[in-house]
Amino acid sequence: MKRISIFVSGNGTNLQRIAEYFKDNQEVEIVNVVCNNPKAYAIERAKNLGIPLRMITKKEFNSQEFTEEMKALNLDLIVLAGFLWKIPSSLIQAHPQKIINIHPALLPKYGGKGFYGEHVHEAVVAAKEAHSGITVHYVDEVYDNGEIILQAHTKLDPNETPDTLAAKIHKLEQAYFPVVIETIINN
Ligand code: GRF
């Protein structure tokens, strides 16, 4: 059995997709959803999906106790699916090469602090980039910096807006993220 924890801060569309993708897979269990935002729609999704929910404050998140709590879950993978806090070193060190993130642009461009959600798409459109895409990468102690696992590209149209680009990126995320997760946990 492969054990996954999914960290969320927002809508949770990736959480939903990943949970549905693995629903009938007896070899994969989503052990819990960790959420830092009491207003996140992802909370409803976790409840509807029947996945245990762990709400967390910043103080708890950065404590050694939380790292111990996560270690005790014996995870094969921690998936950041729209999670907006920096991951503490202790948690990273306790899970070497076992934490991945999805970023809605082609890193190393449009990454780092402040580049999240629509801010990313606004910047890409304003720069008149020919392409954008998604990056799945390992998480290290610097925002959006770890080793890249996969990138998928999409073209920008001449009349592209941040909203239309967001929709294209969303499609890529839905198509690729669960498959990448499956590949990683099986290797
Ligand atoms: C996604 O665009 C992801 O790339 C980024 O945050 C967004 C999360 O969306 N890191 P959702 O909460 O999964 O709907």
mmCIF file of N, CA, C and O and ligand atoms in Angstrom, residues 8-15 80-84 101-104 117 121 134 169-170 173, ligand 1:
data_model
loop_
_atom_site.group_PDB
_atom_site.id
_atom_site.type_symbol
_atom_site.label_atom_id
_atom_site.label_comp_id
_atom_site.label_asym_id
_atom_site.label_seq_id
_atom_site.Cartn_x
_atom_site.Cartn_y
_atom_site.Cartn_z
ATOM 1 N N VAL A 8 -3.305 21.349 1.081
ATOM 2 C CA VAL A 8 -4.092 22.302 0.277
ATOM 3 C C VAL A 8 -4.290 23.620 1.024
ATOM 4 O O VAL A 8 -4.268 23.657 2.256
ATOM 5 N N SER A 9 -4.532 24.682 0.232
ATOM 6 C CA SER A 9 -4.880 25.987 0.816
ATOM 7 C C SER A 9 -6.110 26.609 0.176
ATOM 8 O O SER A 9 -6.577 27.645 0.644
ATOM 9 N N GLY A 10 -6.593 26.036 -0.941
ATOM 10 C CA GLY A 10 -7.598 26.775 -1.703
ATOM 11 C C GLY A 10 -8.747 25.934 -2.203
ATOM 12 O O GLY A 10 -9.365 25.168 -1.466
ATOM 13 N N ASN A 11 -9.007 26.051 -3.480
ATOM 14 C CA ASN A 11 -10.172 25.424 -4.085
ATOM 15 C C ASN A 11 -10.130 23.890 -3.998
ATOM 16 O O ASN A 11 -11.125 23.245 -3.699
ATOM 17 N N GLY A 12 -8.958 23.322 -4.277
ATOM 18 C CA GLY A 12 -8.839 21.873 -4.144
ATOM 19 C C GLY A 12 -9.230 21.074 -5.371
ATOM 20 O O GLY A 12 -9.549 19.889 -5.258
ATOM 21 N N THR A 13 -9.186 21.706 -6.549
ATOM 22 C CA THR A 13 -9.533 20.933 -7.756
ATOM 23 C C THR A 13 -8.510 19.827 -8.010
ATOM 24 O O THR A 13 -8.871 18.747 -8.489
ATOM 25 N N ASN A 14 -7.260 20.093 -7.679
ATOM 26 C CA ASN A 14 -6.252 19.036 -7.861
ATOM 27 C C ASN A 14 -6.471 17.905 -6.857
ATOM 28 O O ASN A 14 -6.371 16.724 -7.215
ATOM 29 N N LEU A 15 -6.765 18.269 -5.632
ATOM 30 C CA LEU A 15 -7.111 17.253 -4.620
ATOM 31 C C LEU A 15 -8.229 16.353 -5.141
ATOM 32 O O LEU A 15 -8.140 15.114 -5.083
ATOM 33 N N LEU A 80 1.881 18.631 -2.514
ATOM 34 C CA LEU A 80 1.402 20.001 -2.326
ATOM 35 C C LEU A 80 0.531 20.338 -3.531
ATOM 36 O O LEU A 80 1.017 20.402 -4.666
ATOM 37 N N ALA A 81 -0.753 20.507 -3.278
ATOM 38 C CA ALA A 81 -1.702 20.760 -4.372
ATOM 39 C C ALA A 81 -2.354 22.113 -4.124
ATOM 40 O O ALA A 81 -3.468 22.196 -3.617
ATOM 41 N N GLY A 82 -1.606 23.171 -4.446
ATOM 42 C CA GLY A 82 -2.117 24.506 -4.165
ATOM 43 C C GLY A 82 -1.942 24.852 -2.693
ATOM 44 O O GLY A 82 -2.845 25.390 -2.064
ATOM 45 N N PHE A 83 -0.775 24.543 -2.148
ATOM 46 C CA PHE A 83 -0.493 24.824 -0.732
ATOM 47 C C PHE A 83 0.479 25.991 -0.658
ATOM 48 O O PHE A 83 1.526 25.976 -1.299
ATOM 49 N N LEU A 84 0.123 27.000 0.139
ATOM 50 C CA LEU A 84 0.827 28.291 0.016
ATOM 51 C C LEU A 84 1.826 28.608 1.121
ATOM 52 O O LEU A 84 2.410 29.687 1.111
ATOM 53 N N ASN A 101 5.521 19.324 -5.510
ATOM 54 C CA ASN A 101 4.632 20.475 -5.668
ATOM 55 C C ASN A 101 4.268 20.610 -7.142
ATOM 56 O O ASN A 101 5.032 20.209 -8.011
ATOM 57 N N ILE A 102 3.096 21.195 -7.390
ATOM 58 C CA ILE A 102 2.759 21.569 -8.765
ATOM 59 C C ILE A 102 2.709 23.082 -8.841
ATOM 60 O O ILE A 102 2.117 23.739 -7.997
ATOM 61 N N HIS A 103 3.383 23.617 -9.869
ATOM 62 C CA HIS A 103 3.424 25.067 -10.051
ATOM 63 C C HIS A 103 2.829 25.398 -11.420
ATOM 64 O O HIS A 103 3.155 24.737 -12.410
ATOM 65 N N PRO A 104 1.973 26.439 -11.485
ATOM 66 C CA PRO A 104 1.254 26.693 -12.743
ATOM 67 C C PRO A 104 2.017 27.559 -13.737
ATOM 68 O O PRO A 104 1.446 28.473 -14.333
ATOM 69 N N GLY A 117 -1.212 31.391 -7.871
ATOM 70 C CA GLY A 117 -2.548 31.673 -8.388
ATOM 71 C C GLY A 117 -2.523 32.591 -9.602
ATOM 72 O O GLY A 117 -1.665 32.469 -10.483
ATOM 73 N N HIS A 121 -0.319 33.878 -13.831
ATOM 74 C CA HIS A 121 -0.874 34.006 -15.189
ATOM 75 C C HIS A 121 -0.859 35.462 -15.649
ATOM 76 O O HIS A 121 -0.615 35.740 -16.822
ATOM 77 N N ILE A 134 2.895 23.777 -16.906
ATOM 78 C CA ILE A 134 2.949 23.356 -15.502
ATOM 79 C C ILE A 134 4.302 22.728 -15.208
ATOM 80 O O ILE A 134 4.962 22.193 -16.109
ATOM 81 N N ILE A 169 -4.140 25.956 -18.170
ATOM 82 C CA ILE A 169 -3.217 25.377 -17.182
ATOM 83 C C ILE A 169 -3.959 24.346 -16.323
ATOM 84 O O ILE A 169 -3.442 23.269 -16.016
ATOM 85 N N HIS A 170 -5.182 24.705 -15.982
ATOM 86 C CA HIS A 170 -6.008 23.807 -15.177
ATOM 87 C C HIS A 170 -6.176 22.454 -15.889
ATOM 88 O O HIS A 170 -6.060 21.399 -15.270
ATOM 89 N N GLU A 173 -3.043 20.484 -15.555
ATOM 90 C CA GLU A 173 -2.903 19.942 -14.191
ATOM 91 C C GLU A 173 -3.758 18.698 -14.015
ATOM 92 O O GLU A 173 -3.299 17.692 -13.471
HETATM 93 C C1 GRF B 1 -2.937 25.200 -9.042
HETATM 94 O O1 GRF B 1 -2.951 26.053 -10.137
HETATM 95 C C2 GRF B 1 -1.526 24.784 -8.714
HETATM 96 O O2 GRF B 1 -0.696 24.734 -9.818
HETATM 97 C C3 GRF B 1 -1.083 25.874 -7.795
HETATM 98 O O3 GRF B 1 -2.221 26.224 -7.051
HETATM 99 C C4 GRF B 1 -3.390 25.898 -7.784
HETATM 100 C C5 GRF B 1 -4.254 25.047 -6.916
HETATM 101 O O4 GRF B 1 -5.545 24.868 -7.422
HETATM 102 N N1 GRF B 1 0.070 25.478 -7.021
HETATM 103 P P1 GRF B 1 -6.558 23.901 -6.677
HETATM 104 O O5 GRF B 1 -6.656 24.365 -5.230
HETATM 105 O O6 GRF B 1 -6.043 22.509 -6.780
HETATM 106 O O7 GRF B 1 -7.860 24.075 -7.366
#
